JSON list of C-alpha atoms in Angstrom, two decimals:
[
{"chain": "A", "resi": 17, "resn": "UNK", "atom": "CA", "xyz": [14.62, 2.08, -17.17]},
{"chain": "A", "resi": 18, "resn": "UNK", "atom": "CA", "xyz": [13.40, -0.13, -14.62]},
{"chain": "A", "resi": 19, "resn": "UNK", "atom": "CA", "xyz": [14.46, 1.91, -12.07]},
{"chain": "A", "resi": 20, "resn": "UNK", "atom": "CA", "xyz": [11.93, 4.61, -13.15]},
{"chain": "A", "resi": 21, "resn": "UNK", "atom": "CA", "xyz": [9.02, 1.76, -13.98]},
{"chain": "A", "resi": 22, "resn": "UNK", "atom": "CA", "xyz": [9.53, 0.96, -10.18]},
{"chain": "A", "resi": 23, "resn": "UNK", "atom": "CA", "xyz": [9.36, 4.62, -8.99]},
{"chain": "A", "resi": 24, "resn": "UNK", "atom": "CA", "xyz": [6.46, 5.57, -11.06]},
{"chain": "A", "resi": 25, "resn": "UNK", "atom": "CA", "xyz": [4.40, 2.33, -10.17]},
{"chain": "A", "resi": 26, "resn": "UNK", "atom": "CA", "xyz": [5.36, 2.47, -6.04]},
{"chain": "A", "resi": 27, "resn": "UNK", "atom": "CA", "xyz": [4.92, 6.82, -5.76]},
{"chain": "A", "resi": 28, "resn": "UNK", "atom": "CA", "xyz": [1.49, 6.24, -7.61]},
{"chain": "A", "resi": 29, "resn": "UNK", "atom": "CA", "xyz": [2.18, 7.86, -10.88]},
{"chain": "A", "resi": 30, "resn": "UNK", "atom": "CA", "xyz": [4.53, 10.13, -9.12]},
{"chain": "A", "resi": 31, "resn": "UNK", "atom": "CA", "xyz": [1.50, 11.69, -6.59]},
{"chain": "A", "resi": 32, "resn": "UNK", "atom": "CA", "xyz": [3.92, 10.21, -3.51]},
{"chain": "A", "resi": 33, "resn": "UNK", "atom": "CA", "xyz": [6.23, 12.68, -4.91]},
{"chain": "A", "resi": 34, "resn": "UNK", "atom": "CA", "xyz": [4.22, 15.89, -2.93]},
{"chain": "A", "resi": 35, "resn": "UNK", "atom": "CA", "xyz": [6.16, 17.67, -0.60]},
{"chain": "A", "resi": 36, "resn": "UNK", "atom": "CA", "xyz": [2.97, 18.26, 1.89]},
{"chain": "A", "resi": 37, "resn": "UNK", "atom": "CA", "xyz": [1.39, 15.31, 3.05]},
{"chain": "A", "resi": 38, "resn": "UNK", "atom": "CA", "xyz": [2.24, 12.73, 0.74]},
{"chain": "A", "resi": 39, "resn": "UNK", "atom": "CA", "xyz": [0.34, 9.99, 2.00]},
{"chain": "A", "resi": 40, "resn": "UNK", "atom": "CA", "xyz": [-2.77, 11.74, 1.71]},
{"chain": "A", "resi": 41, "resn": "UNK", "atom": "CA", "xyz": [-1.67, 13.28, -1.90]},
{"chain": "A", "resi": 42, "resn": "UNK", "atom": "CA", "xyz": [-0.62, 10.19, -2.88]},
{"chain": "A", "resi": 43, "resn": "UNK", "atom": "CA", "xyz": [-4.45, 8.86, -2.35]},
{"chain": "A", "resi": 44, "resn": "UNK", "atom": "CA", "xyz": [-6.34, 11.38, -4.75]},
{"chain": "A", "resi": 45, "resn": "UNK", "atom": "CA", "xyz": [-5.60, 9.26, -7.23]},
{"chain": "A", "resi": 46, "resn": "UNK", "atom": "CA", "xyz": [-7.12, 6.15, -6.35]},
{"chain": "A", "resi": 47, "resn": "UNK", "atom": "CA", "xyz": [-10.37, 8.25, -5.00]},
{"chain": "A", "resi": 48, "resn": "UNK", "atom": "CA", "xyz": [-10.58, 10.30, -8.41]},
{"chain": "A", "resi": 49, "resn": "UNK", "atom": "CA", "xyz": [-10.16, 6.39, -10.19]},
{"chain": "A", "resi": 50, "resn": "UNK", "atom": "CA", "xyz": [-13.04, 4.83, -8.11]},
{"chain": "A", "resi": 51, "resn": "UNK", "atom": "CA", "xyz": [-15.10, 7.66, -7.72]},
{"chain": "A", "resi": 52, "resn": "UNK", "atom": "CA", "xyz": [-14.53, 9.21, -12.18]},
{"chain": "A", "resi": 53, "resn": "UNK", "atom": "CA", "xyz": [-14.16, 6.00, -13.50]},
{"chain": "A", "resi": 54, "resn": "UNK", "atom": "CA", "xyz": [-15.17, 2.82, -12.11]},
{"chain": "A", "resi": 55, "resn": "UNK", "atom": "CA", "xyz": [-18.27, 4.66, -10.60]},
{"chain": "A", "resi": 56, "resn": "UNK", "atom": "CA", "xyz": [-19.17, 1.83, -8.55]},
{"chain": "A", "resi": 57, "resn": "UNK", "atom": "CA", "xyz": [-18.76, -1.10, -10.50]},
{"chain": "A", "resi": 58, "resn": "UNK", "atom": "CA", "xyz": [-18.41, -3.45, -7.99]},
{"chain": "A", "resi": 59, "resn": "UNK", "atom": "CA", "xyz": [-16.95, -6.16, -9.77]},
{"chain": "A", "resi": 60, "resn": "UNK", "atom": "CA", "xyz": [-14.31, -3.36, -11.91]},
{"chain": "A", "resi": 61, "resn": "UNK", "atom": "CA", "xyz": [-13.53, -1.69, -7.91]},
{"chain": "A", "resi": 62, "resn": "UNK", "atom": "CA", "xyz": [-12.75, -5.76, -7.02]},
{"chain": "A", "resi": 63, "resn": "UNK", "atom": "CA", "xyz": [-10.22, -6.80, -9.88]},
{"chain": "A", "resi": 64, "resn": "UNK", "atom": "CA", "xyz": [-8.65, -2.84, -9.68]},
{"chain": "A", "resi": 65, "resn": "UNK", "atom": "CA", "xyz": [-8.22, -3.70, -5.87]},
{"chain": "A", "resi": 66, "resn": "UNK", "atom": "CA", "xyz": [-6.80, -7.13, -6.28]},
{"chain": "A", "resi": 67, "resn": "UNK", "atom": "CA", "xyz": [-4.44, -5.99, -8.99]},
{"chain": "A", "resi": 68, "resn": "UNK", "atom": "CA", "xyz": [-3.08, -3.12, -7.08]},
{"chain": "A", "resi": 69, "resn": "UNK", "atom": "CA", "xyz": [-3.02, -5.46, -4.20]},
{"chain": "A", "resi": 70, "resn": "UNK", "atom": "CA", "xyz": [-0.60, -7.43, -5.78]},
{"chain": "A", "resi": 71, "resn": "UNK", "atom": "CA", "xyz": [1.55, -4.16, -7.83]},
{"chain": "A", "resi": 72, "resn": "UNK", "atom": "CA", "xyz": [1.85, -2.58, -4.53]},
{"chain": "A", "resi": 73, "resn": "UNK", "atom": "CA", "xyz": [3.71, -5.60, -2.68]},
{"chain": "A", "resi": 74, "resn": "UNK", "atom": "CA", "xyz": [5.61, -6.01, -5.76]},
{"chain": "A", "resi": 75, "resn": "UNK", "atom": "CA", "xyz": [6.56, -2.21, -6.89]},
{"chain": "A", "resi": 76, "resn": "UNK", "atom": "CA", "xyz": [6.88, -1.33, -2.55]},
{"chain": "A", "resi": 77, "resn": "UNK", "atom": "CA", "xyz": [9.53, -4.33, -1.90]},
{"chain": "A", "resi": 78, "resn": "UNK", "atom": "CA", "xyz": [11.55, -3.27, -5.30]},
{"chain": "A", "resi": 79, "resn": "UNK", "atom": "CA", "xyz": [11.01, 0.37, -3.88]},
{"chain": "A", "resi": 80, "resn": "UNK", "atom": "CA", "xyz": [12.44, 0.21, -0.77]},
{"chain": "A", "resi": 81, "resn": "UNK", "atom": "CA", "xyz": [15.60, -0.39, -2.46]},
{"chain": "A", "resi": 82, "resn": "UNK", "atom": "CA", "xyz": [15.65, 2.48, -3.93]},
{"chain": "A", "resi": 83, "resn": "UNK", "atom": "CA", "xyz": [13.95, 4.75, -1.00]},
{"chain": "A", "resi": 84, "resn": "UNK", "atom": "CA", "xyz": [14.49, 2.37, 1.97]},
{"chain": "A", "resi": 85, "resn": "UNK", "atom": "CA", "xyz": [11.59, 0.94, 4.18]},
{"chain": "A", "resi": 86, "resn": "UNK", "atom": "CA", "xyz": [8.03, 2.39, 3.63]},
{"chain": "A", "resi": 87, "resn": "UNK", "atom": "CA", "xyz": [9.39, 5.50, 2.26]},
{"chain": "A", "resi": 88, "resn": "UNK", "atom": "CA", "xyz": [6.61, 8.41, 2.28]},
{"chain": "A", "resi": 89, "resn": "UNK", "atom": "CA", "xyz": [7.07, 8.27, -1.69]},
{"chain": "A", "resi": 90, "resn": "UNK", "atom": "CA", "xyz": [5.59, 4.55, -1.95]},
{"chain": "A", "resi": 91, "resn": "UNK", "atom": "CA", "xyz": [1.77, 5.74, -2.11]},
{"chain": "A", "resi": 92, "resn": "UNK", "atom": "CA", "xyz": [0.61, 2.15, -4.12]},
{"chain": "A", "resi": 93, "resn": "UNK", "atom": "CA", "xyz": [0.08, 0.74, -0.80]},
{"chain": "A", "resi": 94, "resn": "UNK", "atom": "CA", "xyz": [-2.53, 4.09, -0.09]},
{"chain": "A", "resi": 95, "resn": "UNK", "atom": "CA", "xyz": [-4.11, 3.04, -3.40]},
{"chain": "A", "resi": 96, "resn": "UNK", "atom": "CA", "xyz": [-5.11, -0.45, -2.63]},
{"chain": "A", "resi": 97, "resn": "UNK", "atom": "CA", "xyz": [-6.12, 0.61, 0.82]},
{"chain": "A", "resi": 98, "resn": "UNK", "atom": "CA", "xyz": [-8.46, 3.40, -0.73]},
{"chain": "A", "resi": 99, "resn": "UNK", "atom": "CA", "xyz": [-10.19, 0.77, -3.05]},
{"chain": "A", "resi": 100, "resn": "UNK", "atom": "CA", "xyz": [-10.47, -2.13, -0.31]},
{"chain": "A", "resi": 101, "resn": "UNK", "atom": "CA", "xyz": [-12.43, 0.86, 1.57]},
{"chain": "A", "resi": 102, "resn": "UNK", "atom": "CA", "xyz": [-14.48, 1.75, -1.45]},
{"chain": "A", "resi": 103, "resn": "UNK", "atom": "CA", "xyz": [-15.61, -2.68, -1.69]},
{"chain": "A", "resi": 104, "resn": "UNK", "atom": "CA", "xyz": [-18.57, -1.94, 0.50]},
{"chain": "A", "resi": 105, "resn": "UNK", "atom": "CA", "xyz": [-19.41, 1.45, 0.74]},
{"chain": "A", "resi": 106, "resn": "UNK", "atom": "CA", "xyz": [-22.49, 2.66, -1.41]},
{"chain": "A", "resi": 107, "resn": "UNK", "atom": "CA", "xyz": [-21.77, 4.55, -4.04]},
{"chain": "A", "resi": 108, "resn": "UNK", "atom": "CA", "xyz": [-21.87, 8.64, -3.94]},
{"chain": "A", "resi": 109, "resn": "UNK", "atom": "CA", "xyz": [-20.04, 11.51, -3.35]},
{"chain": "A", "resi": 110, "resn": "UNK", "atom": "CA", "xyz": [-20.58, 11.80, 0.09]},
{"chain": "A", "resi": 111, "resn": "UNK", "atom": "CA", "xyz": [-20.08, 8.15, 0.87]},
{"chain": "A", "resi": 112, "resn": "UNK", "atom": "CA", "xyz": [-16.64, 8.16, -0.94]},
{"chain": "A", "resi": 113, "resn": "UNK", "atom": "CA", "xyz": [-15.57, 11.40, 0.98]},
{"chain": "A", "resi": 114, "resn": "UNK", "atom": "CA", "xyz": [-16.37, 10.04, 4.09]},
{"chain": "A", "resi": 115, "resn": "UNK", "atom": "CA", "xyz": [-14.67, 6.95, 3.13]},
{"chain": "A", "resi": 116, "resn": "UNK", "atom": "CA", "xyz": [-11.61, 8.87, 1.77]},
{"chain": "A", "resi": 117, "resn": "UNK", "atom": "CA", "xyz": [-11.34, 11.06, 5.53]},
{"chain": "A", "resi": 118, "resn": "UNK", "atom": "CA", "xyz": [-12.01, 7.36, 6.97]},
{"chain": "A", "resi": 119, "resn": "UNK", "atom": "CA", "xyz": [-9.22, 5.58, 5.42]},
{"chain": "A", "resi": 120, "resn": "UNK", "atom": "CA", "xyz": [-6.80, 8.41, 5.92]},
{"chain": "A", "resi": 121, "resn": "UNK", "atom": "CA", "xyz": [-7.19, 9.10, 9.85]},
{"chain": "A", "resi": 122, "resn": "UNK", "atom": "CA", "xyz": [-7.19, 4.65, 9.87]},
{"chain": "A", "resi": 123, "resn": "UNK", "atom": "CA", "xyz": [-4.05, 4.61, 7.84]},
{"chain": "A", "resi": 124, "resn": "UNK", "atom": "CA", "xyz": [-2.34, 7.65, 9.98]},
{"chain": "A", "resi": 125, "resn": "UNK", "atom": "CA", "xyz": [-3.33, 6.23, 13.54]},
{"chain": "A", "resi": 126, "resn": "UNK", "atom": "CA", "xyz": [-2.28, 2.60, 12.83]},
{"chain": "A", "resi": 127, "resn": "UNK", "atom": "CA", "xyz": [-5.15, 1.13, 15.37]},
{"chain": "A", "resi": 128, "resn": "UNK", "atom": "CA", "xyz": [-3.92, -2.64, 15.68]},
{"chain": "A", "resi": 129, "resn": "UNK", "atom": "CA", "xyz": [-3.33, -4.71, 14.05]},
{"chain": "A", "resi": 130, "resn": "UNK", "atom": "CA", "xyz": [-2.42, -2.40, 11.25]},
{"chain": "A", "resi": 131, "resn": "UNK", "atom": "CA", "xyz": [0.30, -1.60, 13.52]},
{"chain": "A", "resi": 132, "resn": "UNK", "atom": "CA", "xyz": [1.63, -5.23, 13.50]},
{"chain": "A", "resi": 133, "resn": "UNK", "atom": "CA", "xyz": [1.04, -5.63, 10.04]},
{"chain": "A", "resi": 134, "resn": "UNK", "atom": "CA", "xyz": [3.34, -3.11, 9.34]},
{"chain": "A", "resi": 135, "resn": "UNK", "atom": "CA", "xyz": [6.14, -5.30, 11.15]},
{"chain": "A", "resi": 136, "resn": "UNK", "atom": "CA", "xyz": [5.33, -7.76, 8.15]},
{"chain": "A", "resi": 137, "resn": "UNK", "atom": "CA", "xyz": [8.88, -7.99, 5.77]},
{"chain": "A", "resi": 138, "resn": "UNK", "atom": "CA", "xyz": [9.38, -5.79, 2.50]},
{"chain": "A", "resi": 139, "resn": "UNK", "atom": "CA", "xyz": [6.41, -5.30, 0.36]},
{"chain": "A", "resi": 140, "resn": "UNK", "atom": "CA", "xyz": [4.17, -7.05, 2.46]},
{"chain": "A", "resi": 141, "resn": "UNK", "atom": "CA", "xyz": [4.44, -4.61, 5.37]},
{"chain": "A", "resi": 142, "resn": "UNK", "atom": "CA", "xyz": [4.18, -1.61, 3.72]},
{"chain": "A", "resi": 143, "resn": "UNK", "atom": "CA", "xyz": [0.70, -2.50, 1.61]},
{"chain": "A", "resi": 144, "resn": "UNK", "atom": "CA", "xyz": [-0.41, -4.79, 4.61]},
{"chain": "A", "resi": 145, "resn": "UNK", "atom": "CA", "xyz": [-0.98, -1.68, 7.66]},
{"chain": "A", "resi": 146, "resn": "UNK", "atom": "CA", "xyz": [-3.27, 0.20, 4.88]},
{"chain": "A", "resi": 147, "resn": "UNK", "atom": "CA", "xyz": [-5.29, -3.02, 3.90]},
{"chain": "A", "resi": 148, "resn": "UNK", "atom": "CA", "xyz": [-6.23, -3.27, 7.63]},
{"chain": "A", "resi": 149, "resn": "UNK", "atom": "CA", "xyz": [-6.39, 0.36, 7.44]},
{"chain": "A", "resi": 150, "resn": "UNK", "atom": "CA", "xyz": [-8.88, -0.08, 4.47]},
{"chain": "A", "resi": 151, "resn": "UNK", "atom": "CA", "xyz": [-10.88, -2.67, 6.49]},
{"chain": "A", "resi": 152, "resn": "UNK", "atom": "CA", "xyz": [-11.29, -0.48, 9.55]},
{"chain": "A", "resi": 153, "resn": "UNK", "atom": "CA", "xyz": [-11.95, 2.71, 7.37]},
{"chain": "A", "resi": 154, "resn": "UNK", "atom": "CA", "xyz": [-14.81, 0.89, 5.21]},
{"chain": "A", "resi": 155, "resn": "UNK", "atom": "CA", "xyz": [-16.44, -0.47, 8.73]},
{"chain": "A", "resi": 156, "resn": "UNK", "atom": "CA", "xyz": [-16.57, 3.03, 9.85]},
{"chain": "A", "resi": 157, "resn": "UNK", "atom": "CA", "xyz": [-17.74, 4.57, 7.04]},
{"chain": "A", "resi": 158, "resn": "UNK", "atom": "CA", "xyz": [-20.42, 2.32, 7.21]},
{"chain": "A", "resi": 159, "resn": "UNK", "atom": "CA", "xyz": [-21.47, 2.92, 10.38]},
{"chain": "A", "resi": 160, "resn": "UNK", "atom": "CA", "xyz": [-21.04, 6.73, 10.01]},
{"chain": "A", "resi": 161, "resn": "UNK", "atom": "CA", "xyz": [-24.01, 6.23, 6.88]},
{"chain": "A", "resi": 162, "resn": "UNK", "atom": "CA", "xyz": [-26.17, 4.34, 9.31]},
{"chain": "A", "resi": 163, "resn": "UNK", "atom": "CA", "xyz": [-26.10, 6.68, 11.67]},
{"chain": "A", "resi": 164, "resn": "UNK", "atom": "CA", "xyz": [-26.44, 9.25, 9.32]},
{"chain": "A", "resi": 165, "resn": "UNK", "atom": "CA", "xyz": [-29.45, 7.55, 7.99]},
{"chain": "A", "resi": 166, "resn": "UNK", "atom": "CA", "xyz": [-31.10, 7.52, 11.88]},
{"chain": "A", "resi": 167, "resn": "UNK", "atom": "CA", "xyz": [-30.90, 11.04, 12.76]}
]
């Protein structure tokens, strides 16, 4: 039983379990949440962040016991990334799209330091790479509206 809590929980209600890219399957979820139904509710995107902040940690160090270290399953991490980007980005579709492509090019690249975060031990490395990933992604997507608003 709580074998299968940890599973569901760490894959992201199973969406790590895609065959084709399951890092980016994995974080439709978390985009369809923020963008269907927290709609940009700042202060709803902030506790849903800091909660999965903390479920991811927990659920990916149980996890790799069961998949080993930052298995492509464990997608939680991907969802707390994916609402850390969404924090300061304005809210609408095109924003959150941008943010989504954002995050995921961040989060496959690994620019430092989310490549040294990843180094961190259990839990903590696998969600801590996509948090800096979710930093560097929300930047970006804020500078890619800017500059969309100049020309």
């Amino acid at each position: 039983m709580k074998k299968n809590l940890i599973k569901l929980i760490a894959s992201g209600l199973y969406s790590g379990y895609s065959p084709i890219v399951p890092g980016t399957t994995g974080t439709v979820p978390a985009w369809l949440i923020a963008y269907f139904l927290i709609g940009g509710n700042q202060l709803i995107l902030f506790i849903t962040f800091v909660v999965t902040f903390w479920v991811s940690v927990w659920s990916a160090t149980l996890a790799e016991n069961i998949y080993g270290h930052d298995a492509k399953k464990i997608v939680m991490d991907e969802w707390a990334g994916m609402f850390l980007t969404f924090m300061f980005v304005p809210f609408s579709l095109i924003n959150y799209l941008i943010a989504f492509v954002a995050f995921r090019v961040f989060d496959v690249l690994k620019i430092p330091p989310a490549s040294q975060a990843e180094q961190l031990p259990k839990g903590w490395g696998v969600t801590m790479d996509d948090i800096v990933a979710g930093v560097q992604a929300c930047f970006c997507t804020n500078l890619i509206i800017f500059l969309m608003g100049r020309f």
